[in-house]
Coordinates of C-alpha atoms in Angstrom, one line a residue:
R10 CA -12.9 1.1 -11.7
L11 CA -12.0 -0.1 -8.2
T12 CA -8.4 1.3 -8.6
H13 CA -10.1 4.7 -8.9
V14 CA -12.5 4.0 -6.0
Y15 CA -9.7 3.1 -3.6
N16 CA -7.0 5.5 -5.2
V17 CA -4.6 2.6 -5.9
M18 CA -1.5 3.3 -7.9
L19 CA -2.1 2.3 -11.5
A20 CA -0.1 2.1 -14.7
L21 CA -1.8 0.9 -17.9
N22 CA 1.1 1.0 -20.5
P23 CA 4.8 0.4 -20.5
T24 CA 5.8 4.1 -20.4
S25 CA 3.7 4.7 -17.3
A26 CA 4.8 1.4 -15.7
D27 CA 8.5 2.3 -16.2
A28 CA 8.0 5.7 -14.6
C29 CA 6.0 4.2 -11.7
M30 CA 8.5 1.5 -11.0
E31 CA 11.5 3.8 -11.1
I32 CA 9.9 6.2 -8.6
L33 CA 8.8 3.3 -6.4
A34 CA 12.4 1.9 -6.4
C35 CA 13.8 5.3 -5.4
A36 CA 11.1 5.6 -2.7
V37 CA 11.9 2.2 -1.3
E38 CA 15.7 2.9 -1.3
S39 CA 15.3 6.3 0.3
K40 CA 12.5 5.1 2.6
D41 CA 10.3 7.9 1.4
E42 CA 6.9 6.7 2.7
S43 CA 5.1 9.7 1.1
M44 CA 5.4 8.0 -2.3
L45 CA 4.3 4.6 -1.0
L46 CA 1.1 5.5 0.9
P47 CA -1.3 3.2 -1.1
F48 CA 0.9 0.3 0.0
F49 CA 0.4 1.1 3.7
F50 CA -3.1 2.7 3.9
T51 CA -6.5 2.2 2.4
L52 CA -7.2 5.4 0.5
Q53 CA -10.5 6.5 -1.0
S54 CA -11.6 8.6 -3.9
P55 CA -13.1 12.0 -2.9
C56 CA -16.1 10.9 -4.9
I57 CA -17.0 8.4 -2.1
K58 CA -18.0 11.4 0.1
H59 CA -20.6 12.6 -2.6
Y60 CA -21.8 9.0 -3.2
Q61 CA -22.4 8.3 0.5
T62 CA -24.2 11.6 1.0
E63 CA -26.6 10.8 -1.9
Q64 CA -27.1 7.2 -0.6
Q65 CA -27.8 8.4 2.9
A66 CA -30.4 10.8 1.7
I67 CA -32.1 7.9 -0.1
A68 CA -31.9 5.9 3.1
A69 CA -33.4 8.7 5.1
K70 CA -36.3 8.9 2.7
L71 CA -36.9 5.2 2.7
L72 CA -36.8 4.9 6.5
G73 CA -39.0 7.9 6.9
D74 CA -41.6 7.8 9.6
R75 CA -41.2 4.0 10.1
T76 CA -38.0 4.5 12.2
C77 CA -39.9 6.9 14.4
N78 CA -42.9 4.6 14.8
N79 CA -40.6 1.8 15.8
G80 CA -38.9 3.9 18.4
M81 CA -35.5 3.8 16.7
G82 CA -33.1 6.3 18.1
K83 CA -31.5 8.9 15.9
R84 CA -28.1 7.2 16.3
C85 CA -29.4 3.9 14.9
C86 CA -31.1 5.6 12.0
Q87 CA -27.8 7.3 11.2
A88 CA -26.0 4.0 11.4
L89 CA -28.4 2.4 8.9
Q90 CA -27.9 5.3 6.6
V91 CA -24.1 4.8 6.7
L92 CA -24.6 1.1 6.0
F93 CA -26.8 1.9 3.0
G94 CA -24.5 4.7 1.8
K95 CA -21.5 2.3 1.8
G96 CA -23.4 -0.3 -0.2
L97 CA -23.4 -2.7 2.7
L98 CA -27.2 -2.8 2.9
A99 CA -29.3 -3.2 -0.2
E100 CA -32.3 -1.0 -0.7
H101 CA -34.8 -3.8 -0.7
A102 CA -33.4 -5.1 2.6
L103 CA -33.1 -1.7 4.3
L104 CA -36.6 -1.6 5.9
Q105 CA -36.6 -5.3 6.6
T106 CA -33.5 -5.0 8.8
V107 CA -34.7 -2.1 11.0
E108 CA -36.0 -4.2 13.9
A109 CA -33.2 -6.8 13.8
Y110 CA -30.6 -4.0 13.7
V111 CA -32.1 -2.3 16.7
H112 CA -32.1 -5.4 18.8
A113 CA -28.6 -6.5 17.7
R114 CA -27.1 -3.1 18.6
H115 CA -29.2 -2.1 21.6
A116 CA -26.6 -3.0 24.1
H117 CA -23.7 -1.6 22.1
P118 CA -24.3 1.9 20.6
L119 CA -22.3 2.4 17.5
E120 CA -19.4 4.7 17.3
L121 CA -20.2 6.0 13.9
D122 CA -16.9 7.7 13.3
N123 CA -15.2 4.3 13.3
F124 CA -18.0 2.3 11.8
G125 CA -17.2 0.3 8.7
G126 CA -13.6 1.3 8.4
L127 CA -13.9 4.7 6.8
A128 CA -10.7 6.3 5.7
N129 CA -11.4 9.0 8.3
S130 CA -14.3 10.2 10.4
S131 CA -15.9 12.4 7.7
G132 CA -15.6 9.7 5.0
Q133 CA -13.5 12.0 2.9
A134 CA -10.4 10.7 1.1
Q135 CA -7.0 11.5 2.5
E136 CA -5.6 13.6 -0.3
I137 CA -1.9 12.9 -0.8
M138 CA -0.1 15.8 -2.3
I139 CA 3.6 16.2 -2.7
S140 CA 4.8 19.7 -3.1
A141 CA 6.6 20.6 -6.3
G142 CA 9.7 21.9 -4.5
S143 CA 11.7 25.0 -5.3
N144 CA 11.1 27.5 -8.0
A145 CA 13.5 25.9 -10.4
S146 CA 13.2 27.0 -14.0
A147 CA 12.1 24.5 -16.6
A148 CA 14.8 22.2 -17.9
W149 CA 13.4 22.5 -21.4
S150 CA 11.1 24.9 -23.2
P151 CA 7.5 23.7 -23.2
K152 CA 7.3 24.6 -26.8
K153 CA 9.7 21.7 -27.6
M154 CA 7.5 19.1 -25.9
K155 CA 4.1 17.7 -26.5
C156 CA 1.2 18.9 -24.3
L157 CA 0.4 17.7 -20.8
A158 CA -3.4 17.3 -20.6
L159 CA -5.4 17.7 -17.4
I160 CA -9.0 16.6 -17.0
S161 CA -11.3 16.0 -14.0
H162 CA -14.8 14.9 -13.5
N163 CA -17.3 17.1 -11.6
H164 CA -16.8 15.6 -8.1
M165 CA -13.1 15.8 -8.7
K166 CA -12.9 19.5 -9.5
Q167 CA -11.8 20.6 -6.1
V168 CA -9.2 17.8 -6.0
M169 CA -7.8 19.1 -9.3
V170 CA -7.7 22.6 -7.9
D171 CA -5.6 21.4 -4.9
F172 CA -3.5 19.2 -7.2
V173 CA -2.6 22.1 -9.5
S174 CA -1.9 24.4 -6.6
A175 CA 0.4 21.8 -5.0
H176 CA 2.3 21.0 -8.2
Q177 CA 2.3 24.3 -10.1
Q178 CA 6.1 24.5 -10.2
V179 CA 6.3 21.3 -12.2
L180 CA 3.2 21.9 -14.3
R181 CA 4.5 25.3 -15.5
R182 CA 7.3 23.4 -17.2
F183 CA 4.9 22.0 -19.8
R184 CA 2.5 23.2 -22.4
L185 CA -0.9 22.7 -20.8
T186 CA -4.1 21.6 -22.4
G187 CA -7.3 20.1 -21.0
T188 CA -11.1 20.4 -20.7
A189 CA -12.8 23.7 -20.1
T190 CA -13.1 23.9 -16.3
T191 CA -9.7 22.4 -15.6
M192 CA -8.1 25.0 -18.0
N193 CA -9.9 27.7 -16.1
V194 CA -8.3 26.3 -12.9
L195 CA -4.9 26.4 -14.5
K196 CA -5.3 30.0 -15.8
S197 CA -6.6 31.1 -12.4
T198 CA -3.7 29.5 -10.6
F199 CA -1.0 30.9 -12.9
G200 CA -2.7 34.2 -13.5
N201 CA -1.2 36.3 -16.3
D202 CA 2.2 34.7 -16.1
P203 CA 3.7 35.2 -19.6
D204 CA 6.0 32.2 -19.2
I205 CA 3.1 29.7 -19.1
E206 CA 2.5 28.0 -22.4
Y207 CA -1.1 26.8 -23.1
G208 CA -2.2 24.4 -25.7
P209 CA -5.9 24.2 -26.9
T210 CA -8.7 24.8 -24.4
C211 CA -11.1 22.0 -25.1
S212 CA -14.9 21.9 -24.4
S213 CA -16.4 20.5 -21.3
G214 CA -16.2 16.7 -21.2
P215 CA -19.9 15.9 -21.9
L216 CA -19.8 18.4 -24.8
G217 CA -16.9 16.7 -26.5
G218 CA -13.9 17.8 -24.5
D219 CA -12.5 14.3 -23.9
A220 CA -12.9 13.5 -27.6
E221 CA -11.0 16.7 -28.4
V222 CA -8.1 15.6 -26.2
S223 CA -8.2 12.2 -27.9
S224 CA -7.9 14.0 -31.3
Q225 CA -4.8 15.8 -30.0
I226 CA -3.3 12.4 -29.0
C227 CA -4.0 11.1 -32.5
M228 CA -2.3 14.2 -33.9
H229 CA 0.8 13.4 -31.7
D230 CA 0.5 16.5 -29.6
V231 CA -0.1 15.1 -26.2
G232 CA 2.7 13.4 -24.2
G233 CA 0.9 12.8 -20.9
V234 CA -2.6 12.9 -19.4
I235 CA -3.7 13.4 -15.8
F236 CA -7.4 12.5 -15.6
L237 CA -8.9 12.5 -12.1
V238 CA -11.8 10.1 -12.6
D239 CA -15.1 9.9 -10.7
P240 CA -15.7 6.1 -10.6
L241 CA -19.1 6.4 -8.7
S242 CA -21.1 8.5 -11.1
A243 CA -22.6 7.8 -14.5
H244 CA -21.2 9.9 -17.3
P245 CA -23.2 10.7 -20.5
H246 CA -19.9 10.7 -22.5
H247 CA -18.7 7.3 -21.3
S248 CA -17.8 6.3 -24.9
D249 CA -15.5 9.4 -25.2
I250 CA -13.8 8.5 -21.9
S251 CA -13.3 4.9 -23.1
T252 CA -11.8 6.2 -26.4
L253 CA -9.4 8.5 -24.5
L254 CA -8.3 5.6 -22.3
R255 CA -7.7 3.3 -25.3
L256 CA -5.6 5.9 -27.1
T257 CA -3.4 6.6 -24.1
I258 CA -2.7 2.9 -24.0
M259 CA -2.2 2.5 -27.7
F260 CA 0.2 5.4 -28.1
N261 CA 1.9 4.5 -24.8
I262 CA 1.8 8.0 -23.2
L263 CA 2.2 8.8 -19.5
F264 CA -1.3 8.5 -18.0
A265 CA -2.7 8.8 -14.4
T266 CA -6.3 8.5 -13.3
N267 CA -6.2 9.1 -9.6
T268 CA -4.1 11.2 -7.1
S269 CA -1.8 8.4 -6.1
S270 CA -0.8 7.7 -9.7
A271 CA -0.7 11.4 -10.6
T272 CA 1.6 12.2 -7.7
V273 CA 4.1 9.6 -8.9
M274 CA 3.8 10.9 -12.4
V275 CA 4.5 14.5 -11.3
Q276 CA 7.6 13.3 -9.5
R277 CA 8.8 11.6 -12.7
L278 CA 8.1 14.8 -14.6
R279 CA 10.0 16.9 -12.1
E280 CA 13.1 14.6 -12.1
A281 CA 13.1 14.3 -15.9
T282 CA 13.0 18.1 -16.5
D283 CA 15.5 18.8 -13.7
N284 CA 18.0 16.3 -15.2
R285 CA 17.1 16.8 -18.9
H286 CA 16.5 13.0 -19.2
V287 CA 14.4 12.5 -22.3
H288 CA 14.3 8.7 -21.7
E289 CA 12.4 9.3 -18.5
I290 CA 9.5 11.0 -20.3
P291 CA 9.8 9.7 -23.9
S292 CA 6.1 10.2 -24.8
F293 CA 6.7 14.0 -24.6
F294 CA 9.3 13.8 -27.4
N295 CA 8.5 10.7 -29.4
T296 CA 5.5 9.0 -30.8
F297 CA 5.0 5.3 -30.2
N298 CA 4.1 3.5 -33.4
P299 CA 0.9 1.5 -32.7
S300 CA 1.6 -0.8 -35.6
N301 CA 4.2 -2.4 -33.4
L302 CA 1.4 -3.9 -31.5
G303 CA 0.8 -6.4 -34.3
D304 CA -2.6 -7.8 -35.4

């Protein structure tokens, strides 16, 4: 969960790990820092913005008139909301700390933009997108490969829109499937391009979409999954998400769950299709036999 919160590069099976390590090795050798940003900076999921907004609204309600009666300045009230929103101040302790906080910070007004080490002043994640490059034609026909599935949670929809736009020249090389909203994003981005191959359009996640992608994995028709996860919200279809995660690991397919990992995965997809290297993306051509895992 925390790898999603802090957008840390992540690989959960051998295929994804091999792809990740090879891209990292190339990045280190070429000194391409754009592929190594999680190793130099503390990133954040875009969901943190939504979470903090919700928490600050709760804090404002809890503080209410008490802050005004105590003569707290607007700036101090905002600072308390930031503390609460970041999870640094528990709800039951919020009101108890008002007076102590005012006295402690009276001589040193907070610079809220820098308070608490936010990724940037607005609290939004720094989205790392690498452009897909030139308009090179696909190395192989998408019909010859398994599908690439794209999924995103509600607070990650705009991130998925940006991601698809940035990487459309690579994504168009694959047969694309995914949940309802994400498929709409793909079709909107590519328009009526007759060269784009689509797989099944699944339902919305809470209505069984993730389970439908899982069934495609079991039917050996998915070679990779990009699932932009919201780690800070409850999901009514949590069991479906867990099943999808388990199957990507069991069938050893390429899998990414945040933008850092997805960017590395797209780089791997681009290089493999440019060079016609099946061994770089084996899960799009072959099915791993889970019986090899043993008992």
